[in-house]
PDB file of C-alpha atoms in Angstrom:
ATOM      1  CA  MET G  21     -60.636  25.565 233.118  1.00 46.00           C
ATOM      2  CA  GLY G  22     -58.100  23.248 234.622  1.00 45.00           C
ATOM      3  CA  LYS G  23     -54.723  24.880 235.170  1.00 49.00           C
ATOM      4  CA  ASN G  24     -56.026  28.378 234.391  1.00 54.00           C
ATOM      5  CA  THR G  25     -52.754  30.234 234.790  1.00 54.00           C
ATOM      6  CA  ASP G  26     -50.984  28.125 232.157  1.00 78.00           C
ATOM      7  CA  ILE G  27     -53.951  28.135 229.794  1.00 90.00           C
ATOM      8  CA  GLU G  28     -54.496  31.882 230.137  1.00 89.00           C
ATOM      9  CA  GLN G  29     -50.904  32.453 229.035  1.00 92.00           C
ATOM     10  CA  LEU G  30     -51.507  30.425 225.874  1.00 94.00           C
ATOM     11  CA  VAL G  31     -55.082  31.357 224.932  1.00 96.00           C
ATOM     12  CA  ASP G  32     -56.596  34.796 224.496  1.00 96.00           C
ATOM     13  CA  LYS G  33     -59.141  35.684 227.181  1.00 97.00           C
ATOM     14  CA  SER G  34     -61.835  36.239 224.543  1.00 97.00           C
ATOM     15  CA  ILE G  35     -61.518  32.569 223.521  1.00 98.00           C
ATOM     16  CA  ILE G  36     -61.667  31.369 227.122  1.00 97.00           C
ATOM     17  CA  ASP G  37     -64.743  33.543 227.695  1.00 98.00           C
ATOM     18  CA  ALA G  38     -66.377  32.267 224.485  1.00 98.00           C
ATOM     19  CA  ILE G  39     -65.829  28.651 225.550  1.00 98.00           C
ATOM     20  CA  ALA G  40     -67.398  29.434 228.933  1.00 98.00           C
ATOM     21  CA  THR G  41     -70.365  31.054 227.180  1.00 98.00           C
ATOM     22  CA  LEU G  42     -70.846  28.013 224.956  1.00 97.00           C
ATOM     23  CA  LYS G  43     -70.842  25.785 227.996  1.00 97.00           C
ATOM     24  CA  ASP G  44     -73.008  27.894 230.299  1.00 96.00           C
ATOM     25  CA  SER G  45     -75.237  30.275 228.343  1.00 96.00           C
ATOM     26  CA  THR G  46     -78.751  29.620 227.107  1.00 93.00           C
ATOM     27  CA  ALA G  47     -79.088  32.893 225.173  1.00 96.00           C
ATOM     28  CA  SER G  48     -79.170  32.093 221.468  1.00 94.00           C
ATOM     29  CA  LYS G  49     -77.469  35.284 220.322  1.00 96.00           C
ATOM     30  CA  ALA G  50     -74.658  34.882 222.883  1.00 97.00           C
ATOM     31  CA  LEU G  51     -74.139  31.236 221.818  1.00 97.00           C
ATOM     32  CA  LEU G  52     -73.843  32.153 218.152  1.00 97.00           C
ATOM     33  CA  LYS G  53     -71.429  35.004 218.885  1.00 97.00           C
ATOM     34  CA  ALA G  54     -69.303  32.734 221.100  1.00 98.00           C
ATOM     35  CA  ALA G  55     -69.324  29.986 218.443  1.00 98.00           C
ATOM     36  CA  ASP G  56     -68.112  32.534 215.886  1.00 97.00           C
ATOM     37  CA  THR G  57     -65.317  33.668 218.210  1.00 98.00           C
ATOM     38  CA  VAL G  58     -64.021  30.113 218.598  1.00 98.00           C
ATOM     39  CA  ALA G  59     -64.630  29.226 214.933  1.00 97.00           C
ATOM     40  CA  GLN G  60     -62.419  32.106 213.821  1.00 97.00           C
ATOM     41  CA  VAL G  61     -59.511  30.423 215.634  1.00 97.00           C
ATOM     42  CA  PHE G  62     -60.248  27.456 213.367  1.00 96.00           C
ATOM     43  CA  GLY G  63     -59.989  29.636 210.265  1.00 95.00           C
ATOM     44  CA  ALA G  64     -63.717  30.201 209.779  1.00 95.00           C
ATOM     45  CA  PRO G  65     -65.012  33.365 208.162  1.00 93.00           C
ATOM     46  CA  SER G  66     -66.532  36.057 210.373  1.00 91.00           C
ATOM     47  CA  ASN G  67     -70.075  35.402 211.531  1.00 93.00           C
ATOM     48  CA  LEU G  68     -70.157  31.789 210.319  1.00 95.00           C
ATOM     49  CA  PHE G  69     -72.779  30.895 212.923  1.00 95.00           C
ATOM     50  CA  GLU G  70     -74.537  34.240 213.232  1.00 93.00           C
ATOM     51  CA  LYS G  71     -75.157  34.313 209.469  1.00 92.00           C
ATOM     52  CA  GLU G  72     -75.402  30.566 209.000  1.00 88.00           C
ATOM     53  CA  THR G  73     -76.944  29.399 205.744  1.00 87.00           C
ATOM     54  CA  ALA G  74     -79.858  26.986 205.757  1.00 83.00           C
ATOM     55  CA  ASP G  75     -77.745  24.163 204.327  1.00 91.00           C
ATOM     56  CA  PHE G  76     -74.692  24.686 206.576  1.00 94.00           C
ATOM     57  CA  ALA G  77     -75.227  21.487 208.604  1.00 94.00           C
ATOM     58  CA  ASP G  78     -76.199  19.497 205.504  1.00 94.00           C
ATOM     59  CA  LYS G  79     -72.875  20.409 203.878  1.00 95.00           C
ATOM     60  CA  LEU G  80     -70.799  20.124 207.041  1.00 96.00           C
ATOM     61  CA  ILE G  81     -71.850  16.621 208.112  1.00 97.00           C
ATOM     62  CA  PRO G  82     -70.545  14.776 205.005  1.00 97.00           C
ATOM     63  CA  SER G  83     -67.355  16.842 205.022  1.00 97.00           C
ATOM     64  CA  PHE G  84     -66.857  16.078 208.707  1.00 98.00           C
ATOM     65  CA  GLN G  85     -67.484  12.378 208.124  1.00 98.00           C
ATOM     66  CA  LYS G  86     -65.122  12.179 205.151  1.00 98.00           C
ATOM     67  CA  ASN G  87     -62.265  14.095 206.781  1.00 97.00           C
ATOM     68  CA  LEU G  88     -62.540  12.356 210.131  1.00 98.00           C
ATOM     69  CA  SER G  89     -62.751   8.933 208.453  1.00 97.00           C
ATOM     70  CA  LEU G  90     -59.590   9.706 206.511  1.00 97.00           C
ATOM     71  CA  LEU G  91     -57.844  10.918 209.646  1.00 96.00           C
ATOM     72  CA  ILE G  92     -58.818   7.767 211.530  1.00 96.00           C
ATOM     73  CA  GLN G  93     -57.823   5.453 208.663  1.00 95.00           C
ATOM     74  CA  LYS G  94     -54.439   7.140 208.209  1.00 95.00           C
ATOM     75  CA  THR G  95     -53.607   7.160 211.916  1.00 94.00           C
ATOM     76  CA  TRP G  96     -51.112   4.452 212.746  1.00 93.00           C
ATOM     77  CA  VAL G  97     -52.090   2.640 215.938  1.00 91.00           C
ATOM     78  CA  GLU G  98     -50.658  -0.110 218.104  1.00 91.00           C
ATOM     79  CA  GLN G  99     -52.196  -3.525 217.486  1.00 92.00           C
ATOM     80  CA  ALA G 100     -53.964  -3.220 220.843  1.00 90.00           C
ATOM     81  CA  ASP G 101     -55.878  -0.178 219.517  1.00 93.00           C
ATOM     82  CA  ALA G 102     -56.864  -1.646 216.130  1.00 95.00           C
ATOM     83  CA  ASP G 103     -60.292  -2.691 217.421  1.00 96.00           C
ATOM     84  CA  LEU G 104     -60.879   0.792 218.843  1.00 97.00           C
ATOM     85  CA  LYS G 105     -60.036   2.264 215.450  1.00 97.00           C
ATOM     86  CA  GLU G 106     -62.663   0.078 213.745  1.00 97.00           C
ATOM     87  CA  GLN G 107     -65.195   0.810 216.478  1.00 97.00           C
ATOM     88  CA  VAL G 108     -64.692   4.569 216.075  1.00 98.00           C
ATOM     89  CA  LEU G 109     -65.231   4.336 212.305  1.00 98.00           C
ATOM     90  CA  TYR G 110     -68.503   2.499 212.941  1.00 98.00           C
ATOM     91  CA  GLN G 111     -69.586   5.017 215.610  1.00 98.00           C
ATOM     92  CA  LEU G 112     -68.754   7.874 213.247  1.00 98.00           C
ATOM     93  CA  ASN G 113     -71.083   6.459 210.595  1.00 96.00           C
ATOM     94  CA  GLU G 114     -73.878   6.014 213.129  1.00 96.00           C
ATOM     95  CA  PHE G 115     -73.331   9.497 214.539  1.00 97.00           C
ATOM     96  CA  CYS G 116     -73.504  11.093 211.093  1.00 96.00           C
ATOM     97  CA  LYS G 117     -76.804   9.315 210.387  1.00 95.00           C
ATOM     98  CA  ALA G 118     -78.272  10.750 213.605  1.00 93.00           C
ATOM     99  CA  ALA G 119     -76.851  14.222 212.933  1.00 94.00           C
ATOM    100  CA  SER G 120     -78.275  14.165 209.399  1.00 93.00           C
ATOM    101  CA  ARG G 121     -81.699  13.597 210.939  1.00 94.00           C
ATOM    102  CA  ASN G 122     -81.143  16.574 213.294  1.00 91.00           C
ATOM    103  CA  LYS G 123     -81.107  14.339 216.366  1.00 93.00           C
ATOM    104  CA  TRP G 124     -78.582  16.609 218.093  1.00 95.00           C
ATOM    105  CA  ARG G 125     -79.531  15.839 221.711  1.00 95.00           C
ATOM    106  CA  ILE G 126     -79.308  12.105 221.089  1.00 94.00           C
ATOM    107  CA  ALA G 127     -76.063  12.352 219.113  1.00 95.00           C
ATOM    108  CA  TYR G 128     -74.206  14.650 221.540  1.00 97.00           C
ATOM    109  CA  PRO G 129     -72.663  11.962 223.815  1.00 97.00           C
ATOM    110  CA  SER G 130     -71.593   9.988 220.744  1.00 97.00           C
ATOM    111  CA  LEU G 131     -69.756  12.945 219.256  1.00 97.00           C
ATOM    112  CA  LEU G 132     -67.839  13.570 222.475  1.00 98.00           C
ATOM    113  CA  GLN G 133     -66.875   9.891 222.690  1.00 98.00           C
ATOM    114  CA  ILE G 134     -65.816   9.763 219.032  1.00 98.00           C
ATOM    115  CA  ILE G 135     -63.651  12.864 219.429  1.00 98.00           C
ATOM    116  CA  THR G 136     -62.085  11.563 222.642  1.00 97.00           C
ATOM    117  CA  ASP G 137     -61.318   8.224 220.990  1.00 97.00           C
ATOM    118  CA  VAL G 138     -59.891   9.803 217.829  1.00 97.00           C
ATOM    119  CA  VAL G 139     -57.619  12.101 219.816  1.00 97.00           C
ATOM    120  CA  TYR G 140     -56.517   9.080 221.861  1.00 97.00           C
ATOM    121  CA  LEU G 141     -55.733   7.172 218.656  1.00 97.00           C
ATOM    122  CA  MET G 142     -53.687  10.136 217.418  1.00 95.00           C
ATOM    123  CA  PHE G 143     -51.755  10.932 220.603  1.00 96.00           C
ATOM    124  CA  GLY G 144     -52.023   7.859 222.818  1.00 95.00           C
ATOM    125  CA  PRO G 145     -52.317   7.705 226.595  1.00 95.00           C
ATOM    126  CA  GLN G 146     -50.945  11.220 227.106  1.00 96.00           C
ATOM    127  CA  THR G 147     -54.405  12.529 226.153  1.00 97.00           C
ATOM    128  CA  LYS G 148     -55.580  11.373 229.568  1.00 95.00           C
ATOM    129  CA  THR G 149     -53.009  13.447 231.441  1.00 95.00           C
ATOM    130  CA  GLU G 150     -53.822  16.761 233.077  1.00 90.00           C
ATOM    131  CA  ASP G 151     -51.277  18.693 231.047  1.00 93.00           C
ATOM    132  CA  PHE G 152     -52.340  17.437 227.599  1.00 97.00           C
ATOM    133  CA  ILE G 153     -54.319  20.618 226.868  1.00 96.00           C
ATOM    134  CA  GLU G 154     -51.234  22.736 227.508  1.00 95.00           C
ATOM    135  CA  TYR G 155     -49.132  20.367 225.374  1.00 96.00           C
ATOM    136  CA  ALA G 156     -51.684  20.541 222.544  1.00 97.00           C
ATOM    137  CA  LEU G 157     -51.804  24.350 222.727  1.00 96.00           C
ATOM    138  CA  ARG G 158     -48.017  24.518 222.421  1.00 95.00           C
ATOM    139  CA  ILE G 159     -47.631  22.101 219.494  1.00 95.00           C
ATOM    140  CA  ASP G 160     -50.681  23.214 217.496  1.00 96.00           C
ATOM    141  CA  PRO G 161     -52.609  26.214 218.876  1.00 96.00           C
ATOM    142  CA  GLU G 162     -55.701  25.584 216.723  1.00 97.00           C
ATOM    143  CA  PHE G 163     -55.903  21.961 217.817  1.00 98.00           C
ATOM    144  CA  GLY G 164     -55.179  23.029 221.387  1.00 97.00           C
ATOM    145  CA  VAL G 165     -58.130  25.440 221.389  1.00 98.00           C
ATOM    146  CA  PHE G 166     -60.293  22.696 219.885  1.00 98.00           C
ATOM    147  CA  TRP G 167     -59.256  20.259 222.628  1.00 98.00           C
ATOM    148  CA  LEU G 168     -59.732  22.919 225.317  1.00 98.00           C
ATOM    149  CA  TYR G 169     -63.228  23.475 223.928  1.00 98.00           C
ATOM    150  CA  ILE G 170     -64.089  19.767 223.873  1.00 98.00           C
ATOM    151  CA  LYS G 171     -62.731  19.142 227.366  1.00 97.00           C
ATOM    152  CA  ASN G 172     -64.840  21.992 228.748  1.00 97.00           C
ATOM    153  CA  LEU G 173     -68.091  20.555 227.408  1.00 98.00           C
ATOM    154  CA  PRO G 174     -70.056  18.475 229.912  1.00 97.00           C
ATOM    155  CA  ASP G 175     -70.340  14.743 229.240  1.00 95.00           C
ATOM    156  CA  GLN G 176     -74.074  15.050 229.779  1.00 93.00           C
ATOM    157  CA  ALA G 177     -76.194  18.151 229.459  1.00 95.00           C
ATOM    158  CA  ASP G 178     -79.816  19.191 229.449  1.00 95.00           C
ATOM    159  CA  TRP G 179     -79.879  21.904 226.803  1.00 96.00           C
ATOM    160  CA  GLU G 180     -82.300  23.073 224.166  1.00 95.00           C
ATOM    161  CA  GLU G 181     -81.895  21.270 220.838  1.00 94.00           C
ATOM    162  CA  GLU G 182     -80.475  24.431 219.218  1.00 94.00           C
ATOM    163  CA  LYS G 183     -77.646  24.656 221.736  1.00 97.00           C
ATOM    164  CA  TYR G 184     -76.690  21.025 221.105  1.00 97.00           C
ATOM    165  CA  ARG G 185     -76.663  21.809 217.382  1.00 95.00           C
ATOM    166  CA  VAL G 186     -74.415  24.876 217.684  1.00 96.00           C
ATOM    167  CA  VAL G 187     -72.022  23.226 220.148  1.00 97.00           C
ATOM    168  CA  MET G 188     -71.692  20.136 217.976  1.00 97.00           C
ATOM    169  CA  LEU G 189     -71.409  21.939 214.650  1.00 97.00           C
ATOM    170  CA  LEU G 190     -68.528  23.992 216.046  1.00 98.00           C
ATOM    171  CA  GLY G 191     -66.567  20.860 216.949  1.00 97.00           C
ATOM    172  CA  MET G 192     -67.455  19.259 213.657  1.00 98.00           C
ATOM    173  CA  TYR G 193     -66.354  22.376 211.771  1.00 97.00           C
ATOM    174  CA  PHE G 194     -62.859  22.102 213.207  1.00 97.00           C
ATOM    175  CA  LEU G 195     -62.537  18.403 212.362  1.00 96.00           C
ATOM    176  CA  ALA G 196     -64.025  18.856 208.890  1.00 96.00           C
ATOM    177  CA  ASN G 197     -61.227  21.299 208.139  1.00 93.00           C
ATOM    178  CA  TYR G 198     -58.345  19.729 210.119  1.00 90.00           C
TER     179      TYR G 198
END
């Protein structure tokens, strides 16, 4: 996980282990438990994923889209990044259409790109530095854990559809409530 010694001083080992489980495990029960561990850092109730309701994703996707759109629109950017801002808003709409149709595998790379671009719009070029995770953990621990989580996900993966769904819903949950 990058500079482990610094991160381990800022993040509880159970969170680091849960992120590793989400990245590496294929066991459904372990994935749900790990998602719940990370989600609790984001203020989620206990067992959000383990006791997920049938309409959880259906309710989360519009909330995610609305909150992230507002965040993007309210983020002041340099003129050079204005086109990126518009592009991200468009990509967000397209992503939410795919997610609403449960096309998790197809939508996964888009979500990672959208998140990376939004964080760049918010914080600028420092997001591309090695120590940005540590910086994020120090200024806003919840956001820092979210960014640690996102940066530990592979750009491309070959997972079961359910794992894509859980991994993506966890990231979306944070942004829907940020």
